[in-house]
mmCIF file of C-alpha atoms in Angstrom:
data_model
loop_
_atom_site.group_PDB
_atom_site.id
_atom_site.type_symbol
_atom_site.label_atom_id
_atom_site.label_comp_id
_atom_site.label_asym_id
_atom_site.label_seq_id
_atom_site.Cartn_x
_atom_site.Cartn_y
_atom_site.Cartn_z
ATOM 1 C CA UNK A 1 0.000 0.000 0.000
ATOM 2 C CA UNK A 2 1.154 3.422 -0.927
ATOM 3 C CA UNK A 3 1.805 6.259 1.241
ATOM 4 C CA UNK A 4 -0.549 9.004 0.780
ATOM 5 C CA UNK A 5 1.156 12.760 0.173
ATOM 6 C CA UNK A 6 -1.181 13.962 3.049
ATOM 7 C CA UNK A 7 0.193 11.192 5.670
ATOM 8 C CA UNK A 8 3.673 12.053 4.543
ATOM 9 C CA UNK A 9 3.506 15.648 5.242
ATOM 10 C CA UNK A 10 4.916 16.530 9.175
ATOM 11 C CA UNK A 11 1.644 18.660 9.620
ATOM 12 C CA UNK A 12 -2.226 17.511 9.440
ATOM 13 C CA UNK A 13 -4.271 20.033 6.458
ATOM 14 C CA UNK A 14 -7.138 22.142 7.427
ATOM 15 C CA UNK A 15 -8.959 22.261 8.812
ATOM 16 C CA UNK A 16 -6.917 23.046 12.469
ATOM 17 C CA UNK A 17 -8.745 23.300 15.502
ATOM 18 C CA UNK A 18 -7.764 24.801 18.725
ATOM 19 C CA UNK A 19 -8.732 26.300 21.930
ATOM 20 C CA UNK A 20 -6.634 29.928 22.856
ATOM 21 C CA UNK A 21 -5.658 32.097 25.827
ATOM 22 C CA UNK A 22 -4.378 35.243 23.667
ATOM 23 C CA UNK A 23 -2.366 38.283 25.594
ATOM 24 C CA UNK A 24 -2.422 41.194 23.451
ATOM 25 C CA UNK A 25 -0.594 44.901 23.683
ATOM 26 C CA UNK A 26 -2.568 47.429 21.875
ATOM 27 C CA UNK A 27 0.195 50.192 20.935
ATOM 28 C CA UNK A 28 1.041 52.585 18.663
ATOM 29 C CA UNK A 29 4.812 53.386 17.123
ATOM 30 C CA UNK A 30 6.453 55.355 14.798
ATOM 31 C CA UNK A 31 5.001 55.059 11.556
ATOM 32 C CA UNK A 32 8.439 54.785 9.494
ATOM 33 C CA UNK A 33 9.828 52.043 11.739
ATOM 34 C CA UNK A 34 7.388 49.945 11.133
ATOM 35 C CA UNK A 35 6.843 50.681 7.525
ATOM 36 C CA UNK A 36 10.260 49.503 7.165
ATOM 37 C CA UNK A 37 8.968 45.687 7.585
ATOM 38 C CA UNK A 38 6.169 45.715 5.391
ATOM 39 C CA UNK A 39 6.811 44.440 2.041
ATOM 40 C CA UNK A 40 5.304 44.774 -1.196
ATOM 41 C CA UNK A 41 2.543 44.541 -2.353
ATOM 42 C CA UNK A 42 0.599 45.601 0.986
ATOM 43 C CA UNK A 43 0.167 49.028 2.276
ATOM 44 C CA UNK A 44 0.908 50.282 5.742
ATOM 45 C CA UNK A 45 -2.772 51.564 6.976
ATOM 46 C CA UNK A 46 -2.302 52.393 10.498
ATOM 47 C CA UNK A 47 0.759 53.062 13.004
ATOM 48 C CA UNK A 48 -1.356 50.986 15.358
ATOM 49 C CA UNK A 49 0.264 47.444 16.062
ATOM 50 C CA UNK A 50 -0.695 44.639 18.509
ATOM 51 C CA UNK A 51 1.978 42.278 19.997
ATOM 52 C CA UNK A 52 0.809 39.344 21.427
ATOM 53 C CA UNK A 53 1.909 35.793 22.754
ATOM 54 C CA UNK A 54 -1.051 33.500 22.007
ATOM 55 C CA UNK A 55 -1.595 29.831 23.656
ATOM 56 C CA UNK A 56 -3.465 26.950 21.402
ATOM 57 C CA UNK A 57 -4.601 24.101 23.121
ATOM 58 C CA UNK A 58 -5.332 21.950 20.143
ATOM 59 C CA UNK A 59 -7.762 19.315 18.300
ATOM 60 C CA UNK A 60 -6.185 19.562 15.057
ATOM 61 C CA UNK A 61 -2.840 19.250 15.077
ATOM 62 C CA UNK A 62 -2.442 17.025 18.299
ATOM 63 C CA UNK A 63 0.094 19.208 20.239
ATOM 64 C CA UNK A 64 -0.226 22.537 22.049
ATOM 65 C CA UNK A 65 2.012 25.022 20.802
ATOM 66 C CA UNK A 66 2.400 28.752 20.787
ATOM 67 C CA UNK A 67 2.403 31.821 18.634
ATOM 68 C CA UNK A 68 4.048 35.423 19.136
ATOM 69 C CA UNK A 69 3.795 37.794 16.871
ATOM 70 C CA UNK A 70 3.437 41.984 16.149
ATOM 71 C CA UNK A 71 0.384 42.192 14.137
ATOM 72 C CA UNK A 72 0.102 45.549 11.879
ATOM 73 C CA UNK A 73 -2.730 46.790 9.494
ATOM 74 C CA UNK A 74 -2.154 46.459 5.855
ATOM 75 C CA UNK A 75 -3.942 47.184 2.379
ATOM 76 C CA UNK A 76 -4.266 45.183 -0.619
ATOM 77 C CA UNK A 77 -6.591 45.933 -3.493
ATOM 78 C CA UNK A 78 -9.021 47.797 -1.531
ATOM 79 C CA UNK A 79 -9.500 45.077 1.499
ATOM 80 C CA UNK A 80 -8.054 45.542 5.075
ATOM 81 C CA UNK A 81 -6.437 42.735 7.327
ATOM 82 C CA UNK A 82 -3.964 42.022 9.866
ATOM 83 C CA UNK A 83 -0.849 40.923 8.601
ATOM 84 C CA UNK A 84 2.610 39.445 10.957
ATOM 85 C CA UNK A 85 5.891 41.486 9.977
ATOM 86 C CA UNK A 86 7.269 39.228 12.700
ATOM 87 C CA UNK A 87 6.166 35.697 13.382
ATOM 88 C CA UNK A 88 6.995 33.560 15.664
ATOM 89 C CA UNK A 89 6.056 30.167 16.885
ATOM 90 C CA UNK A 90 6.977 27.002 19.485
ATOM 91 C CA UNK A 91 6.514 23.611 17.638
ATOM 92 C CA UNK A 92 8.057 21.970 14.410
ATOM 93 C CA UNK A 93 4.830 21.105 13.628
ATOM 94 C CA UNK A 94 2.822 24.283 13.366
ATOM 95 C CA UNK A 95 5.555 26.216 12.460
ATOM 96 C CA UNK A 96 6.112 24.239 9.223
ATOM 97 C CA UNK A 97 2.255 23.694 9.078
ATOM 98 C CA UNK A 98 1.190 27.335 9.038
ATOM 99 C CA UNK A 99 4.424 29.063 7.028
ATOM 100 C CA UNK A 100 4.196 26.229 4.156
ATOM 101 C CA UNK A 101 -0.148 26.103 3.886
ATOM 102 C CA UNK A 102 -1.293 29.821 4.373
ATOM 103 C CA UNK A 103 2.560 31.750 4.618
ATOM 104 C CA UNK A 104 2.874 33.061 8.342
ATOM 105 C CA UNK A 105 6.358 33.749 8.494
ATOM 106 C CA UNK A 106 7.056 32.042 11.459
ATOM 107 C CA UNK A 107 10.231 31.138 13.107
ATOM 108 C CA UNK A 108 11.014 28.534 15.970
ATOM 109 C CA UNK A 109 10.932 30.234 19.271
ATOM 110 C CA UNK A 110 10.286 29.164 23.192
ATOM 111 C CA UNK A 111 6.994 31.293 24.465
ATOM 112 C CA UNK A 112 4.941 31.293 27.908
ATOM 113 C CA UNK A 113 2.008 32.654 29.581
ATOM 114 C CA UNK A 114 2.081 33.148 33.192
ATOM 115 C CA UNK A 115 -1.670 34.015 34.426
ATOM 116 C CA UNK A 116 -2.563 35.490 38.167
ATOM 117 C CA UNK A 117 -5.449 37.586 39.277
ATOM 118 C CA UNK A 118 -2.904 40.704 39.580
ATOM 119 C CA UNK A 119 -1.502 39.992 36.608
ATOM 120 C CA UNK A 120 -0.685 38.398 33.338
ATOM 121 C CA UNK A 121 2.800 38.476 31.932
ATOM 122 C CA UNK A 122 4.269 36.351 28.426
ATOM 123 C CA UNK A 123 7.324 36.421 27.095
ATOM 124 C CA UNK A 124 9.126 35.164 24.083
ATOM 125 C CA UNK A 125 12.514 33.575 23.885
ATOM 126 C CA UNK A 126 15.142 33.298 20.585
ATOM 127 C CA UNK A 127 18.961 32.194 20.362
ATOM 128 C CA UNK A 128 19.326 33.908 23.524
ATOM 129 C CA UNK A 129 17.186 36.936 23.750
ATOM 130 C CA UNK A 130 13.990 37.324 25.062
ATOM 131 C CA UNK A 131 12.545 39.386 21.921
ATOM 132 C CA UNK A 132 9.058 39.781 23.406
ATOM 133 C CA UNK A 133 8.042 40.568 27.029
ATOM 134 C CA UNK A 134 4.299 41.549 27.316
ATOM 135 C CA UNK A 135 2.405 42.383 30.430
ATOM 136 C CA UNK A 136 -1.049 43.409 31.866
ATOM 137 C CA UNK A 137 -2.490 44.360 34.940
ATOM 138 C CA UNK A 138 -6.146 43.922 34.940
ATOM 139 C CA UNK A 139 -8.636 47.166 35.586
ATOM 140 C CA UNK A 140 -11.781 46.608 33.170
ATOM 141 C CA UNK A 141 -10.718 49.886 31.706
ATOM 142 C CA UNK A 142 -11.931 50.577 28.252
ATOM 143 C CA UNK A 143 -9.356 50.137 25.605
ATOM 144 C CA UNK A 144 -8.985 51.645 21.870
ATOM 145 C CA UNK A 145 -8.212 48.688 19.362
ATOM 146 C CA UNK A 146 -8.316 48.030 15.932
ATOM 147 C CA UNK A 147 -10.077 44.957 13.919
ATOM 148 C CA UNK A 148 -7.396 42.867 12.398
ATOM 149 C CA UNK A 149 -9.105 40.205 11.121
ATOM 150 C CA UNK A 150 -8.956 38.905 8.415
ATOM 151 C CA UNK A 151 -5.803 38.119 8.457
ATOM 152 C CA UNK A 152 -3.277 38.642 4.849
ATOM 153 C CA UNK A 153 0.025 36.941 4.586
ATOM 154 C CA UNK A 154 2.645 37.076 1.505
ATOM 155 C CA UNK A 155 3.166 33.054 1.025
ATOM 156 C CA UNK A 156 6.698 33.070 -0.870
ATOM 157 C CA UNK A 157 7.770 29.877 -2.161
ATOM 158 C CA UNK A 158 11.241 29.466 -3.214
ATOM 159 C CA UNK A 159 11.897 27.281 -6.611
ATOM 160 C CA UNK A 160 14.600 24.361 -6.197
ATOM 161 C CA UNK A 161 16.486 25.122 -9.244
ATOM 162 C CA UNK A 162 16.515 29.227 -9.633
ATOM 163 C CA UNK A 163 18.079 31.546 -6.892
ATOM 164 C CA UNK A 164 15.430 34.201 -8.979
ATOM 165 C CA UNK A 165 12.215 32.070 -8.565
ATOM 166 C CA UNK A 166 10.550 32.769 -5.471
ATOM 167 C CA UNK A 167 6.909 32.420 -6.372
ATOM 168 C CA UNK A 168 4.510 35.177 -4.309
ATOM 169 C CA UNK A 169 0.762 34.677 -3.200
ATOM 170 C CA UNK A 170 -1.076 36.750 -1.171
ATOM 171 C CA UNK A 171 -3.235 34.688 1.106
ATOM 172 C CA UNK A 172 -6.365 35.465 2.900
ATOM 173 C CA UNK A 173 -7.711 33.899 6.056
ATOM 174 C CA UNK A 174 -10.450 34.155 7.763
ATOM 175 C CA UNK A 175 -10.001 33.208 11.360
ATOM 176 C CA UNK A 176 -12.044 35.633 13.466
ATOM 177 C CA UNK A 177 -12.680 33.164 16.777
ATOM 178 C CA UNK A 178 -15.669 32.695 18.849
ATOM 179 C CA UNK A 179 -14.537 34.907 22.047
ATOM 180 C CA UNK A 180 -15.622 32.956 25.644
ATOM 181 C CA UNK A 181 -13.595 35.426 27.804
ATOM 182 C CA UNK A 182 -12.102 38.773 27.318
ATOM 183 C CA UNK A 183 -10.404 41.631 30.300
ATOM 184 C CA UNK A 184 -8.779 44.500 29.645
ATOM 185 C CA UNK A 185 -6.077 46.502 31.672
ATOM 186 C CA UNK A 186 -3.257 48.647 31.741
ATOM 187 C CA UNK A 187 -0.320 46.943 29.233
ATOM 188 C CA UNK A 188 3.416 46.674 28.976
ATOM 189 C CA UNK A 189 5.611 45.913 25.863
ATOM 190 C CA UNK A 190 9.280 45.579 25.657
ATOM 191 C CA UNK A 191 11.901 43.875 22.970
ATOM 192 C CA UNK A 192 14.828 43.227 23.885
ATOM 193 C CA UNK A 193 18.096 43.693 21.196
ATOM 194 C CA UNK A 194 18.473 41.479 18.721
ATOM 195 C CA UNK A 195 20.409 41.189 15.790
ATOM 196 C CA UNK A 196 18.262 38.243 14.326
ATOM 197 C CA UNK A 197 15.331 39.638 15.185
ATOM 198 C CA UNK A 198 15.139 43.461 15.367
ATOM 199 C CA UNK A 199 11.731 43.939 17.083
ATOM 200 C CA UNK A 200 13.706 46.624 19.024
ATOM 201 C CA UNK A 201 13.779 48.824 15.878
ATOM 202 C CA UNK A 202 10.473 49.538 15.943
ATOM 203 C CA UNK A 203 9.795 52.530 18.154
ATOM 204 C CA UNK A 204 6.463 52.280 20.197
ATOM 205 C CA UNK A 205 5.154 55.695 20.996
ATOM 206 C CA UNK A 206 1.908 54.678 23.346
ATOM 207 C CA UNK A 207 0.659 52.184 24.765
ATOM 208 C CA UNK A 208 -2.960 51.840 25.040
ATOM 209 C CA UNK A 209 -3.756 48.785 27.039
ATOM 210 C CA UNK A 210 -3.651 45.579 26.989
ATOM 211 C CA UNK A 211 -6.828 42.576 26.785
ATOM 212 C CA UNK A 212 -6.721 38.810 27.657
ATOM 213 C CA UNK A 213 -8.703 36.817 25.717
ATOM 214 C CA UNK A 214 -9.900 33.025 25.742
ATOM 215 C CA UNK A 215 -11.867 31.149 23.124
ATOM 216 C CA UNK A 216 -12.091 28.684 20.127
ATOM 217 C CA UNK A 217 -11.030 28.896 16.291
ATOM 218 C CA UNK A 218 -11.058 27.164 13.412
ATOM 219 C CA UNK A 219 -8.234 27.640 11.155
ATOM 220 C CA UNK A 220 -9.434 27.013 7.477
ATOM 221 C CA UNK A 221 -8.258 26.694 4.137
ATOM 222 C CA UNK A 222 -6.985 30.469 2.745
ATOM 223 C CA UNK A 223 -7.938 32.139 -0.034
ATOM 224 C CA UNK A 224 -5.331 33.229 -2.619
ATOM 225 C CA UNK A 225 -5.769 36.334 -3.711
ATOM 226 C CA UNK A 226 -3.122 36.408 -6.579
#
């Protein structure tokens, strides 16, 4: 009996499945260092970025893993959507999984979320540095965010025989959750240096808050746009 192609790939196909605890800082930084990281063919909307450190207790794929990312506001062709300038995440299998089926960006990093009543922090570790620390106190104040759903990722696919053929798609998904929990407070970002991964170089002017929020999503298939 033959092997199928979808048993020899390292990650199940979508649909994914997954419960999440997301910590998200809802911030705003200088408009030309964040520009700076987002490429062709999408346009920089807003100056307003969240960074989070997301938890995904899973159905589909089998193992927990994490996310961490800074999540900016782009254009393309008239439609709106949160797109990942940096991308990070904790297992082989969902990094592969979500960089090679919809084009996150991701690279392999060690993440946590530490929860109290006083306060939530997360942090994310890479070849040394811990890139992203994120915090929040909780108050129940009201906090000023934008919608970045859906989400729009540049998928680039590198051909095996031509140092000139990396093939581009834009790829939209749609993977606004169903939201069981959400608290807001006051929030806390900081990036530590990092020559691999220059977080640090983008210059957050204000920090608006910070939310916690718990729930369920399905990941489907995306939608190429082009």
């Amino acid at each position: 009996m033959e092997l199928s192609l979808d048993k020899f790939l390292p990650y199940p196909l979508p649909p994914w499945e997954h419960d999440f605890r997301t910590l998200a800082v809802h911030c705003a930084c200088d408009e030309a260092s964040l520009r700076r990281f987002i490429p062709a063919p999408f346009e920089l909307v807003s100056d307003r970025i969240q960074v989070a450190v997301m938890r995904f207790d899973c159905q589909v794929p089998d193992r927990l893993y994490y996310d961490a990312a800074v999540i900016a506001l782009v254009r393309y062709n008239g439609m709106t959507g949160g797109f990942w300038p940096f991308a990070y995440n904790s297992t082989d299998q969902a990094m592969s999984g979500t960089r090679e089926i919809w084009g996150y960006n991701m690279k392999l990093a060690e993440m946590e979320i530490a929860e109290s009543e006083a306060r939530i922090d997360a942090s994310t570790r890479r070849l040394g540095k811990t890139i992203i620390s994120v915090s929040m106190k909780p108050t129940g104040e009201k906090i000023e965010t934008l919608d970045m759903f859906p989400r729009l990722f540049l998928k680039l696919t590198p051909d095996a025989d031509s140092a000139e053929g990396v093939r581009q798609t834009v790829v939209k998904l749609d993977t606004r959750p169903e939201i069981q929990s959400h608290a807001t407070g006051t929030g806390e970002v900081s990036f530590e240096p990092s020559q691999d991964d220059p977080l640090h170089l983008l210059k957050v002017t204000n920090v608006f808050g910070a939310s916690f929020t718990t729930g369920h999503q399905i990941l489907p298939w995306g939608q190429a746009l082009r």
